[in-house]
Coordinates of C-alpha atoms in Angstrom, one line a residue:
Chain A
M54 CA 0.0 0.0 0.0
A55 CA 1.4 3.3 -1.0
E56 CA 0.5 6.6 -2.7
V57 CA 2.1 7.6 -6.0
V58 CA 3.3 11.2 -6.4
V59 CA 4.4 12.3 -9.8
R60 CA 6.0 15.7 -10.2
N61 CA 6.7 17.7 -13.3
L62 CA 7.6 14.6 -15.4
V63 CA 9.0 15.5 -18.9
K64 CA 10.0 12.9 -21.4
T65 CA 11.1 13.4 -24.9
Y66 CA 11.9 10.3 -27.1
A67 CA 15.1 10.5 -29.1
A68 CA 13.5 10.3 -32.5
S69 CA 10.7 12.8 -31.9
A70 CA 10.7 16.7 -31.5
H71 CA 7.7 17.1 -29.2
R72 CA 7.4 15.9 -25.6
A73 CA 5.8 12.6 -24.9
T74 CA 4.8 13.9 -21.4
D75 CA 5.0 17.6 -20.9
D76 CA 5.4 18.5 -17.3
V77 CA 2.9 16.1 -15.9
S78 CA 2.1 16.1 -12.2
L79 CA -0.3 13.6 -10.6
E80 CA -1.1 12.3 -7.2
V81 CA -2.7 8.9 -6.6
A82 CA -3.8 8.4 -3.0
D83 CA -3.3 5.2 -1.1
G84 CA -5.7 2.6 -2.4
E85 CA -7.0 4.8 -5.1
F86 CA -7.9 3.6 -8.6
V87 CA -6.8 6.3 -11.1
V88 CA -7.4 5.8 -14.9
L89 CA -5.3 7.6 -17.5
V90 CA -7.3 7.9 -20.7
G91 CA -6.7 9.7 -23.9
P92 CA -6.2 9.1 -27.6
S93 CA -3.2 7.2 -28.8
G94 CA 0.1 9.2 -28.6
C95 CA -1.2 11.4 -25.7
G96 CA 1.6 10.2 -23.4
K97 CA -0.5 8.0 -21.1
T98 CA 1.6 4.9 -21.6
T99 CA 4.8 6.8 -21.3
L100 CA 3.7 8.2 -18.0
L101 CA 2.8 4.7 -16.8
R102 CA 6.1 3.4 -17.9
M103 CA 8.0 6.1 -16.0
V104 CA 6.1 5.2 -12.8
A105 CA 7.0 1.5 -13.5
G106 CA 10.7 2.4 -14.0
L107 CA 10.8 1.2 -17.7
E108 CA 11.5 4.7 -19.0
T109 CA 13.7 7.3 -17.5
P110 CA 12.2 10.8 -17.3
D111 CA 14.3 13.7 -18.7
S112 CA 13.3 15.7 -15.6
G113 CA 10.8 15.5 -12.7
T114 CA 10.3 12.9 -9.9
V115 CA 8.3 9.8 -9.0
H116 CA 7.7 9.1 -5.3
I117 CA 6.0 5.8 -4.3
G118 CA 5.1 5.6 -0.6
G119 CA 7.1 8.6 0.2
R120 CA 10.1 7.0 -1.3
D121 CA 11.9 8.8 -4.2
V122 CA 12.1 6.1 -6.9
T123 CA 13.0 8.2 -9.8
G124 CA 16.5 6.7 -10.2
L125 CA 15.5 3.2 -9.1
P126 CA 15.3 0.3 -11.5
A127 CA 11.9 -1.3 -12.0
R128 CA 12.7 -4.3 -9.8
Q129 CA 13.3 -2.1 -6.7
R130 CA 10.2 0.0 -7.0
R131 CA 7.8 -2.6 -5.5
V132 CA 5.4 -2.2 -8.4
S133 CA 3.8 -4.8 -10.5
M134 CA 2.3 -4.5 -14.0
V135 CA -0.1 -6.0 -16.4
F136 CA 1.0 -5.5 -20.0
Q137 CA -1.2 -4.9 -23.0
S138 CA 0.4 -7.9 -24.8
Y139 CA 0.1 -9.9 -21.5
A140 CA 3.9 -10.6 -21.8
I141 CA 3.6 -13.9 -20.1
F142 CA 6.4 -16.3 -20.5
P143 CA 5.6 -18.9 -23.2
H144 CA 8.3 -21.4 -22.0
M145 CA 6.9 -21.5 -18.5
R146 CA 3.8 -23.2 -17.2
V147 CA 1.0 -21.1 -15.8
R148 CA 2.2 -22.0 -12.2
Q149 CA 5.7 -20.7 -12.9
N150 CA 4.4 -17.7 -14.7
I151 CA 2.2 -16.7 -11.7
G152 CA 5.1 -17.5 -9.2
F153 CA 7.8 -15.7 -11.2
G154 CA 7.8 -12.6 -9.1
L155 CA 7.8 -14.6 -5.9
A156 CA 10.6 -16.9 -7.1
M157 CA 12.8 -13.8 -8.0
R158 CA 12.3 -12.4 -4.5
K159 CA 13.3 -15.8 -3.0
V160 CA 10.1 -16.4 -1.2
D161 CA 10.2 -19.9 0.4
R162 CA 8.7 -22.7 -1.5
Q163 CA 5.6 -23.4 0.7
E164 CA 4.7 -19.8 0.9
L165 CA 5.1 -19.4 -2.9
E166 CA 2.8 -22.5 -3.5
R167 CA 0.2 -21.1 -1.2
R168 CA 0.1 -17.7 -2.7
V169 CA 0.2 -18.9 -6.3
Q170 CA -2.8 -21.2 -5.4
R171 CA -4.8 -18.3 -3.9
A172 CA -4.1 -16.0 -6.8
A173 CA -5.1 -18.9 -9.2
E174 CA -8.4 -19.3 -7.2
L175 CA -9.2 -15.6 -7.4
L176 CA -8.8 -15.7 -11.2
Q177 CA -10.4 -19.1 -11.7
L178 CA -7.1 -20.6 -13.0
E179 CA -6.8 -23.6 -10.6
D180 CA -7.4 -26.1 -13.4
Y181 CA -4.8 -24.6 -15.8
L182 CA -1.9 -24.3 -13.4
D183 CA 0.1 -27.0 -15.3
R184 CA -0.6 -25.8 -18.7
F185 CA 1.6 -23.8 -21.0
P186 CA 0.4 -20.4 -22.1
A187 CA 0.0 -21.6 -25.7
Q188 CA -2.7 -24.0 -24.5
L189 CA -4.8 -21.2 -23.1
S190 CA -7.3 -18.9 -24.7
G191 CA -6.7 -15.2 -24.9
G192 CA -9.0 -14.5 -21.9
Q193 CA -7.2 -17.1 -19.8
R194 CA -3.8 -15.6 -20.8
Q195 CA -5.0 -12.3 -19.6
R196 CA -6.0 -13.9 -16.3
V197 CA -2.6 -15.3 -15.9
A198 CA -1.0 -11.9 -16.5
V199 CA -3.3 -10.4 -13.8
A200 CA -2.7 -13.2 -11.4
R201 CA 1.1 -12.8 -11.8
A202 CA 0.6 -9.1 -11.1
I203 CA -1.5 -9.5 -7.9
V204 CA 0.4 -12.4 -6.3
V205 CA 3.5 -10.3 -5.4
D206 CA 1.5 -7.8 -3.1
A207 CA 3.1 -4.8 -4.7
D208 CA 2.7 -1.4 -3.4
V209 CA 1.3 -0.2 -6.7
L210 CA -0.4 -2.1 -9.5
L211 CA 0.1 -0.7 -13.0
M212 CA -2.1 -1.8 -16.0
D213 CA -1.4 -0.9 -19.5
E214 CA -4.5 -1.4 -21.6
P215 CA -5.0 -4.9 -20.1
L216 CA -8.4 -5.4 -21.8
S217 CA -7.8 -4.2 -25.3
N218 CA -6.8 -7.6 -26.7
L219 CA -9.9 -9.2 -25.6
D220 CA -13.2 -9.4 -27.6
A221 CA -16.0 -7.0 -26.7
L222 CA -18.1 -9.4 -24.7
L223 CA -15.2 -10.8 -22.7
R224 CA -13.9 -7.3 -22.1
L225 CA -17.1 -6.2 -20.5
Q226 CA -17.2 -9.2 -18.4
F227 CA -13.6 -9.1 -17.2
R228 CA -13.9 -5.3 -16.6
T229 CA -16.5 -6.0 -13.9
E230 CA -14.4 -8.7 -12.5
L231 CA -11.3 -6.6 -12.5
K232 CA -13.1 -3.8 -10.6
K233 CA -14.2 -6.2 -8.0
L234 CA -10.8 -7.8 -7.6
V235 CA -8.9 -4.5 -7.2
R236 CA -11.5 -3.4 -4.7
Q237 CA -10.9 -6.5 -2.7
L238 CA -7.2 -6.0 -2.7
G239 CA -7.3 -2.3 -2.0
T240 CA -4.1 -1.8 -3.9
T241 CA -3.2 1.6 -5.3
T242 CA -3.8 1.2 -9.0
L243 CA -2.8 3.3 -12.0
Y244 CA -4.6 2.1 -15.2
V245 CA -4.1 3.2 -18.8
T246 CA -6.7 2.9 -21.5
H247 CA -7.9 4.6 -24.7
D248 CA -11.5 3.4 -24.1
Q249 CA -13.5 6.1 -22.5
A250 CA -16.2 3.7 -21.3
E251 CA -13.6 1.6 -19.5
A252 CA -12.1 4.7 -17.9
M253 CA -15.5 5.9 -16.7
S254 CA -16.5 2.6 -15.3
L255 CA -13.3 1.6 -13.5
G256 CA -11.7 4.6 -12.0
D257 CA -12.2 6.3 -8.7
R258 CA -10.8 9.3 -10.7
V259 CA -10.2 9.7 -14.3
A260 CA -7.4 11.7 -15.8
V261 CA -7.9 12.6 -19.4
M262 CA -4.7 13.3 -21.2
R263 CA -3.9 15.1 -24.4
D264 CA -0.6 16.0 -26.1
G265 CA 1.4 15.0 -23.1
R266 CA -0.6 16.8 -20.6
I267 CA -3.4 16.0 -18.2
A268 CA -6.4 18.0 -19.6
Q269 CA -8.6 17.3 -16.6
I270 CA -8.7 15.0 -13.6
G271 CA -11.6 14.2 -11.4
T272 CA -14.3 11.6 -10.5
P273 CA -15.8 10.0 -13.6
L274 CA -19.0 11.9 -13.3
A275 CA -17.4 15.3 -12.6
V276 CA -15.2 14.9 -15.7
Y277 CA -18.2 13.7 -17.7
D278 CA -20.7 16.3 -16.7
R279 CA -18.3 19.3 -16.3
P280 CA -15.5 19.0 -18.9
D281 CA -12.8 21.8 -18.4
E282 CA -12.2 21.9 -22.1
Q283 CA -14.1 21.1 -25.3
F284 CA -11.6 18.1 -25.9
V285 CA -12.6 16.5 -22.7
G286 CA -16.2 16.7 -23.5
G287 CA -15.7 15.4 -27.0
F288 CA -13.5 12.5 -25.8
L289 CA -15.7 11.1 -23.1
G290 CA -19.1 9.7 -23.7
A291 CA -20.7 7.8 -26.5
P292 CA -21.9 9.7 -28.4
P293 CA -19.6 12.6 -27.4
M294 CA -20.8 15.9 -26.2
N295 CA -22.5 18.2 -28.9
F296 CA -21.0 21.5 -29.6
F297 CA -22.5 24.3 -31.5
P298 CA -21.9 28.1 -31.5
A299 CA -24.4 30.6 -30.1
Q300 CA -24.7 34.3 -29.2
V301 CA -25.3 35.6 -25.7
R302 CA -27.9 38.3 -25.6
L303 CA -29.4 40.1 -22.6
R304 CA -33.2 40.2 -22.5
G305 CA -33.8 42.6 -19.7
A306 CA -31.5 41.2 -17.0
D307 CA -31.6 37.6 -18.1
P308 CA -29.1 36.3 -20.6
Q309 CA -30.4 34.3 -23.5
L310 CA -28.8 32.2 -26.2
V311 CA -29.4 32.9 -29.8
V312 CA -29.0 29.7 -31.8
G313 CA -29.8 30.3 -35.5
E314 CA -33.2 32.0 -35.4
D315 CA -34.3 30.6 -32.0
T316 CA -33.5 31.7 -28.6
W317 CA -32.8 29.4 -25.7
P318 CA -32.9 30.4 -22.0
A319 CA -29.4 30.6 -20.5
P320 CA -28.2 30.2 -17.0
A321 CA -27.8 33.6 -15.1
H322 CA -24.1 33.3 -14.7
L323 CA -23.6 33.8 -18.5
K324 CA -24.5 37.5 -18.0
A325 CA -20.8 38.4 -18.0
Y326 CA -20.6 37.2 -21.6
A327 CA -23.4 39.3 -23.0
D328 CA -23.0 40.1 -26.7
R329 CA -20.2 37.6 -27.2
S330 CA -20.3 34.3 -29.0
V331 CA -19.8 31.1 -27.0
L332 CA -19.5 27.4 -27.8
V333 CA -22.4 25.5 -26.3
G334 CA -21.8 21.9 -25.2
V335 CA -24.6 19.6 -24.4
R336 CA -24.8 15.7 -23.9
A337 CA -27.2 13.8 -26.2
E338 CA -29.2 12.6 -23.1
N339 CA -29.7 16.1 -21.9
I340 CA -31.6 17.2 -24.8
Q341 CA -35.3 16.9 -24.6
V342 CA -37.0 16.0 -27.9
T343 CA -40.6 15.9 -29.0
A344 CA -42.2 15.0 -32.3
D345 CA -45.3 17.1 -31.6
P346 CA -45.1 20.7 -32.4
P347 CA -45.3 22.7 -29.1
A348 CA -48.0 25.4 -28.9
A349 CA -46.9 28.3 -30.8
G350 CA -47.5 32.0 -30.2
P351 CA -46.7 34.4 -27.5
G352 CA -47.0 32.9 -24.0
A353 CA -46.3 29.4 -25.2
Q354 CA -43.5 27.4 -23.9
P355 CA -40.4 29.1 -25.2
G356 CA -37.1 27.5 -26.1
W357 CA -38.2 24.7 -28.4
S358 CA -36.2 24.7 -31.6
A359 CA -37.2 22.9 -34.7
A360 CA -34.6 20.4 -36.2
V361 CA -34.6 18.1 -39.1
V362 CA -33.9 14.4 -38.5
E363 CA -31.1 13.0 -40.6
V364 CA -30.4 9.5 -39.3
V365 CA -32.3 7.4 -36.8
E366 CA -30.4 4.7 -34.9
P367 CA -32.3 2.5 -32.4
T368 CA -30.0 1.1 -29.8
G369 CA -32.6 -0.9 -27.9
A370 CA -32.4 1.0 -24.7
A371 CA -32.9 4.3 -26.6
V372 CA -33.1 5.9 -30.1
L373 CA -30.2 7.9 -31.2
L374 CA -31.1 10.7 -33.5
T375 CA -28.8 12.7 -35.7
V376 CA -30.5 16.0 -36.3
R377 CA -29.7 19.2 -38.1
L378 CA -30.4 22.3 -36.0
D379 CA -29.8 25.5 -38.1
T380 CA -26.5 24.5 -39.7
H381 CA -25.2 22.3 -36.9
Q382 CA -25.4 18.5 -36.5
L383 CA -26.4 17.3 -33.2
K384 CA -26.8 13.8 -31.6
V385 CA -29.9 13.4 -29.5
Q386 CA -31.0 10.5 -27.4
A387 CA -34.6 9.9 -27.5
P388 CA -36.7 7.3 -25.6
P389 CA -37.1 3.9 -27.2
G390 CA -39.8 3.7 -29.7
F391 CA -39.5 7.4 -30.4
P392 CA -41.5 7.9 -33.7
A393 CA -39.1 9.6 -36.0
R394 CA -38.0 9.0 -39.5
P395 CA -35.4 10.8 -41.7
D396 CA -36.5 14.2 -42.9
D397 CA -39.1 14.5 -40.1
T398 CA -39.0 17.7 -38.0
V399 CA -38.7 17.4 -34.2
W400 CA -38.4 20.0 -31.6
L401 CA -35.6 20.2 -29.2
R402 CA -34.8 22.0 -25.9
S403 CA -32.4 21.7 -23.0
A404 CA -32.6 22.8 -19.4
P405 CA -30.2 25.8 -18.9
E406 CA -28.3 24.0 -16.2
M407 CA -27.5 21.2 -18.5
L408 CA -25.6 23.4 -20.9
R409 CA -21.9 23.9 -20.8
F410 CA -20.1 26.9 -22.3
F411 CA -16.7 27.1 -23.9
D412 CA -14.6 29.9 -25.3
P413 CA -14.7 29.5 -29.1
E414 CA -11.0 30.6 -29.3
T415 CA -9.4 28.7 -26.5
S416 CA -11.9 25.8 -26.3
L417 CA -11.7 26.1 -22.5
A418 CA -14.8 26.1 -20.3
L419 CA -16.1 29.6 -19.6
V420 CA -17.7 29.1 -16.3
T421 CA -17.5 26.1 -14.1
T422 CA -20.4 25.9 -11.8
Chain B
M270 CA -13.0 -32.1 -57.2
R271 CA -10.4 -33.6 -54.8
R272 CA -11.6 -35.2 -51.6
P273 CA -9.9 -34.6 -48.3
W274 CA -8.6 -38.1 -48.0
A275 CA -7.2 -37.9 -51.5
R276 CA -5.3 -34.7 -50.5
A277 CA -4.0 -36.3 -47.3
A278 CA -2.8 -39.3 -49.3
A279 CA -1.1 -37.2 -51.7
V280 CA 0.7 -35.3 -48.9
Q281 CA 1.6 -38.7 -47.4
A282 CA 3.0 -39.9 -50.8
A283 CA 5.1 -36.7 -51.3
C284 CA 6.6 -37.2 -47.8
V285 CA 7.4 -40.8 -48.5
A286 CA 9.0 -39.9 -51.8
I287 CA 11.2 -37.1 -50.3
T288 CA 12.2 -39.3 -47.4
L289 CA 13.2 -42.1 -50.0
F290 CA 15.1 -39.6 -52.1
M291 CA 17.2 -38.7 -49.0
A292 CA 17.4 -42.1 -47.3
V293 CA 18.0 -44.4 -50.2
P294 CA 21.4 -43.1 -51.3
M295 CA 22.4 -43.1 -47.6
Y296 CA 21.3 -46.7 -47.2
L297 CA 23.1 -47.8 -50.4
I298 CA 26.3 -46.1 -49.3
A299 CA 26.0 -47.6 -45.8
L300 CA 25.3 -51.1 -47.3
A301 CA 28.2 -50.8 -49.7
A302 CA 30.6 -49.6 -47.0
L303 CA 29.6 -52.4 -44.7
S304 CA 29.9 -55.1 -47.3
S305 CA 32.9 -57.2 -48.1
R306 CA 34.8 -56.3 -51.3
E307 CA 33.7 -59.5 -53.0
S308 CA 30.0 -59.0 -52.5
L309 CA 30.2 -55.5 -54.0
N310 CA 31.4 -57.1 -57.3
R311 CA 28.6 -59.6 -57.2
F312 CA 25.8 -59.3 -59.8
P313 CA 23.0 -58.5 -59.2
L314 CA 23.9 -56.6 -56.0
P315 CA 22.1 -57.8 -52.9
L316 CA 19.9 -55.0 -51.6
L317 CA 19.5 -56.4 -48.1
P318 CA 22.3 -56.5 -45.6
T319 CA 22.9 -60.3 -45.9
D320 CA 26.7 -60.2 -45.9
L321 CA 27.8 -57.7 -43.5
S322 CA 31.5 -57.2 -42.8
T323 CA 33.6 -54.4 -41.3
E324 CA 36.5 -55.3 -43.7
T325 CA 36.1 -52.3 -46.0
M326 CA 35.4 -49.8 -43.2
S327 CA 38.4 -50.8 -41.1
A328 CA 40.6 -50.8 -44.2
F329 CA 39.5 -47.3 -45.0
L330 CA 40.0 -46.2 -41.4
R331 CA 43.5 -47.7 -41.3
S332 CA 44.5 -46.0 -44.5
T333 CA 46.8 -43.1 -44.0
G334 CA 45.5 -39.7 -43.0
V335 CA 41.9 -40.7 -42.5
V336 CA 41.8 -40.7 -38.7
P337 CA 43.8 -37.4 -38.3
A338 CA 41.7 -35.8 -41.0
F339 CA 38.5 -36.9 -39.1
L340 CA 39.9 -35.3 -36.0
N341 CA 40.8 -32.2 -37.9
S342 CA 37.3 -32.0 -39.3
L343 CA 35.8 -32.4 -35.9
Q344 CA 38.1 -29.7 -34.5
V345 CA 37.4 -27.4 -37.3
G346 CA 33.6 -28.0 -37.1
L347 CA 33.4 -27.4 -33.4
G348 CA 35.7 -24.5 -33.6
T349 CA 33.6 -22.9 -36.3
L350 CA 30.4 -23.6 -34.3
V351 CA 31.9 -21.9 -31.1
L352 CA 33.5 -18.9 -32.9
S353 CA 30.4 -18.2 -35.1
L354 CA 28.1 -18.3 -32.1
L355 CA 30.5 -16.2 -30.0
V356 CA 30.6 -13.4 -32.7
G357 CA 27.1 -14.0 -34.3
V358 CA 24.9 -14.2 -31.3
P359 CA 25.7 -10.7 -29.9
A360 CA 25.5 -9.3 -33.4
G361 CA 22.1 -10.9 -33.8
W362 CA 21.1 -9.4 -30.5
A363 CA 22.2 -6.0 -31.5
L364 CA 20.3 -6.2 -34.8
A365 CA 17.1 -7.4 -33.0
R366 CA 17.1 -4.9 -30.1
Y367 CA 18.8 -1.8 -31.0
A368 CA 18.4 0.8 -33.7
F369 CA 21.6 2.0 -34.9
R370 CA 23.2 4.0 -37.6
G371 CA 24.1 1.8 -40.6
K372 CA 21.9 -1.1 -39.6
E373 CA 20.5 -1.7 -43.1
P374 CA 23.9 -1.5 -44.9
Y375 CA 25.3 -3.7 -42.3
Q376 CA 22.7 -6.4 -42.9
L377 CA 23.3 -6.1 -46.6
F378 CA 27.1 -6.3 -46.2
L379 CA 26.7 -9.5 -44.2
L380 CA 25.1 -11.2 -47.2
L381 CA 27.7 -9.8 -49.5
T382 CA 30.4 -12.0 -48.0
R383 CA 28.4 -14.9 -49.4
A384 CA 28.3 -13.4 -52.9
L385 CA 32.0 -14.1 -53.7
P386 CA 32.9 -17.6 -54.7
I387 CA 35.2 -19.4 -52.3
V388 CA 37.8 -19.9 -54.9
V389 CA 38.0 -16.1 -55.3
L390 CA 38.3 -15.8 -51.5
S391 CA 40.7 -18.7 -50.9
V392 CA 43.7 -17.6 -52.9
P393 CA 44.2 -14.2 -51.2
L394 CA 43.4 -15.9 -47.9
A395 CA 46.1 -18.5 -48.6
K396 CA 48.5 -15.6 -49.2
V397 CA 47.5 -13.9 -46.0
F398 CA 47.8 -17.1 -44.0
L399 CA 51.1 -17.9 -45.6
T400 CA 52.5 -14.6 -44.5
S401 CA 51.0 -14.9 -41.0
G402 CA 52.1 -18.4 -40.5
L403 CA 48.6 -19.8 -40.2
Y404 CA 48.7 -21.7 -43.5
D405 CA 48.2 -25.4 -43.4
T406 CA 46.7 -25.3 -39.8
T407 CA 43.2 -26.2 -38.7
Y408 CA 42.9 -22.6 -37.4
A409 CA 43.1 -21.3 -40.9
V410 CA 40.2 -23.4 -42.0
T411 CA 38.2 -22.6 -38.8
L412 CA 38.6 -19.0 -39.6
L413 CA 37.5 -19.4 -43.2
H414 CA 34.5 -21.5 -42.2
T415 CA 33.5 -19.0 -39.4
A416 CA 33.5 -16.2 -42.0
L417 CA 31.3 -18.4 -44.2
A418 CA 28.9 -19.4 -41.5
L419 CA 28.7 -15.9 -39.7
P420 CA 26.1 -14.2 -42.0
T421 CA 23.7 -17.0 -41.5
T422 CA 24.3 -17.2 -37.8
V423 CA 23.8 -13.4 -37.4
L424 CA 20.5 -13.5 -39.5
I425 CA 19.1 -16.6 -37.8
T426 CA 19.8 -15.4 -34.3
A427 CA 18.5 -11.8 -35.0
A428 CA 15.3 -13.4 -36.3
V429 CA 15.2 -15.5 -33.1
F430 CA 15.7 -12.6 -30.8
V431 CA 13.1 -10.5 -32.6
G432 CA 10.7 -13.4 -31.8
V433 CA 11.1 -12.8 -28.0
P434 CA 9.1 -9.6 -27.4
R435 CA 10.8 -6.8 -25.3
D436 CA 7.7 -6.8 -23.2
Q437 CA 8.6 -10.1 -21.7
E438 CA 12.0 -8.9 -20.6
E439 CA 10.4 -5.8 -19.2
A440 CA 7.9 -7.9 -17.3
A441 CA 10.7 -10.0 -15.9
M442 CA 12.4 -6.8 -14.7
I443 CA 9.2 -5.5 -13.1
F444 CA 8.9 -8.7 -11.2
G445 CA 12.3 -8.6 -9.7
A446 CA 14.8 -9.7 -12.3
T447 CA 18.0 -7.8 -13.1
P448 CA 18.6 -7.3 -16.8
V449 CA 21.0 -10.2 -16.8
Q450 CA 18.5 -12.5 -15.0
A451 CA 15.7 -11.3 -17.4
F452 CA 18.0 -12.3 -20.3
L453 CA 19.0 -15.7 -18.9
R454 CA 15.5 -16.7 -17.6
V455 CA 13.2 -15.4 -20.3
V456 CA 15.2 -14.8 -23.6
V457 CA 17.7 -17.6 -23.6
P458 CA 15.2 -20.4 -23.0
Q459 CA 13.1 -19.2 -25.9
A460 CA 16.1 -18.4 -28.1
L461 CA 17.7 -21.8 -27.6
P462 CA 16.1 -23.7 -30.5
G463 CA 16.9 -21.0 -32.9
V464 CA 20.5 -20.7 -31.7
A465 CA 20.8 -24.5 -31.9
A466 CA 19.7 -24.3 -35.5
A467 CA 22.3 -21.7 -36.2
A468 CA 24.9 -23.9 -34.4
M469 CA 23.9 -26.9 -36.4
F470 CA 24.1 -24.9 -39.7
A471 CA 27.6 -23.7 -38.8
F472 CA 28.9 -27.2 -38.1
V473 CA 27.3 -28.9 -41.1
L474 CA 28.6 -26.1 -43.3
S475 CA 32.2 -26.5 -42.0
W476 CA 31.8 -30.4 -42.3
N477 CA 30.8 -30.2 -45.9
E478 CA 33.1 -27.4 -47.1
V479 CA 35.8 -28.9 -49.4
L480 CA 37.3 -26.3 -51.7
G481 CA 38.5 -23.7 -49.1
A482 CA 39.9 -26.4 -46.9
T483 CA 41.8 -28.0 -49.8
I484 CA 43.4 -24.7 -50.8
L485 CA 44.4 -23.7 -47.4
T486 CA 45.9 -27.0 -46.2
L487 CA 48.5 -29.5 -47.4
N488 CA 49.0 -31.9 -44.5
Q489 CA 46.4 -30.8 -42.0
R490 CA 43.5 -31.8 -44.3
T491 CA 39.9 -31.9 -43.1
L492 CA 38.0 -35.2 -43.9
P493 CA 36.2 -34.0 -47.0
A494 CA 39.4 -32.4 -48.4
Q495 CA 41.4 -35.7 -47.6
V496 CA 38.7 -38.0 -49.1
L497 CA 38.4 -35.7 -52.2
S498 CA 42.2 -35.6 -52.8
T499 CA 42.9 -39.4 -52.1
L500 CA 39.9 -41.3 -53.0
S501 CA 39.5 -40.4 -56.6
D502 CA 42.5 -42.8 -57.0
S503 CA 41.1 -45.5 -54.7
P504 CA 39.1 -48.5 -55.4
L505 CA 35.2 -48.3 -55.3
A506 CA 34.9 -49.9 -51.9
Y507 CA 37.0 -47.1 -50.4
R508 CA 34.8 -44.5 -51.8
F509 CA 31.8 -45.9 -50.2
A510 CA 33.6 -46.2 -46.8
G511 CA 34.7 -42.6 -47.3
G512 CA 31.1 -41.5 -48.1
L513 CA 29.7 -43.2 -45.0
A514 CA 32.5 -41.7 -42.8
L515 CA 31.5 -38.2 -44.1
V516 CA 27.8 -38.7 -43.7
L517 CA 27.7 -40.4 -40.3
P518 CA 29.0 -37.7 -38.0
A519 CA 26.8 -35.0 -39.6
L520 CA 23.8 -37.2 -39.2
L521 CA 24.7 -37.9 -35.6
F522 CA 25.1 -34.2 -34.9
I523 CA 21.8 -33.4 -36.3
A524 CA 20.1 -36.1 -34.4
L525 CA 21.6 -34.7 -31.2
M526 CA 20.5 -31.1 -31.9
R527 CA 17.2 -32.2 -33.2
R528 CA 15.4 -32.0 -29.9
Y529 CA 16.2 -28.3 -29.5
L530 CA 14.7 -27.7 -32.9
L531 CA 11.4 -29.4 -32.1
N532 CA 8.9 -27.1 -30.3
M533 CA 10.0 -27.7 -26.7
W534 CA 6.9 -26.7 -24.9
G535 CA 4.1 -29.0 -26.0
A536 CA 3.0 -26.6 -28.7
T537 CA 4.5 -24.0 -31.0
L538 CA 5.3 -20.6 -29.7
R539 CA 2.5 -18.2 -29.8

């Protein structure tokens, strides 16, 4: 058990001009599960490898459990790791694979047997202990890699896209199992993935990375609901957050949003941005949609905008609509069985508190509430 | 439309044909070498070992120069094996694991050494060895054979090391191994079959090589060189005996190394 403190890590690979990680700082509390997520090439794996001791940073420090491990080789850091490729040893039986870390640390034979057995039970590998990896399925090899990592009782568990080589169904199943397992163990865990759904479902906190920096870190829901920048909103969620430009205009004392020819009510804190254009971000599930035209005329419910349906995708639990509002394409989540067909007109609105606002120039969130 | 069993039968037939193609001459040579001289002249030749005798073989082995030549061949073969592994395995490792300037030209250059015929190489080599005092020694032949075997050793071992992912070494180091331990416990066991193949290739190449060995030696002949230079003037029975003496050690060596070549772990890697 230990916390991980990463300070100002900079790493540039010899062949490339830009920094793989650019002054990254991160703290993982004792027993916490932090997920690093981001598109490929964002530096998440490099960061993990520097914590593991497989890469040397150009500058910055890594502390594990209060110990400065920046200059220590991997074997002295008391970390364990699950690799994307599993990296289990094909010339050893499952038993030796799982026990490898214990054997290297000269744990006595009986103790080793006992712990290998327990790890095998946790991952349902008891029946395969005497097989070679080549005789196992992909999912079973993955289990061996995880068993090998947890059996050593390391201070920190590092996982580099451990589920990405499994097929979709198995991935979902093992994700749940992994979450349960790590919770039981209570080990500090740093987990790398490019899959935003995996990040959301596993992490106590999620760190979204981009271009070698951590764009935002927080609990999954905080990051999902209140992205600090347009990139984070667009990366998390399936479908990603919708973005469209709008003008802020004051009507009396209340700010309003002008979207095309319609006006939407805006939260009061947007007053400061009167007469400026902003980028509105809204999640598909936070848009209300109706097929019946709302009562028109003065005094009728305001804020409904007409949009033209382009694509209808039933997903079972909902219907995903792609609609055109003014000149902008939006994804809208409608209830299952929603009667819409391409070229139909539907009406949309969204509660002001569900809208997020970004600076169109910098893409950063304007107001975080 | 071919049926599956027809296909399987065809594959079997091809296997049998190839095996016969390889084995029949060896059998005939062995038969002839182990028959008495009289039975060789008989007509028709008996194809079953009815009249075995060690007379021909022992006469061949007693003839001048055969035993020393055999020992020379063994010495040169093993020397070539050790030297080419000593130089070739680290080179293969470097090619597999590191990116360095001139990697591509180096690989091409390796193959270039095999582009020159041995005759062209041997004469200047003989000159060099004459001036350095190595001429007519087994060392000279060993050096030549090592040079000939090296390109293949390097390329084979490089391919072998590429086959052991870097991830596995890193995993070993995460779980407490030093870099040397990771190499010995993870890379070496997996590379062994390939390295054995390279070793086998070097030995067999040396054992078979005649031309260079003939040019570089006068008295310290290797077996093929000795057999080539003397047996053309010898009776038929001697030639068969010489043939068997040449084939047998190479076969024995391959049989010994064979178990390293077969997939060692119950199934193929990956």
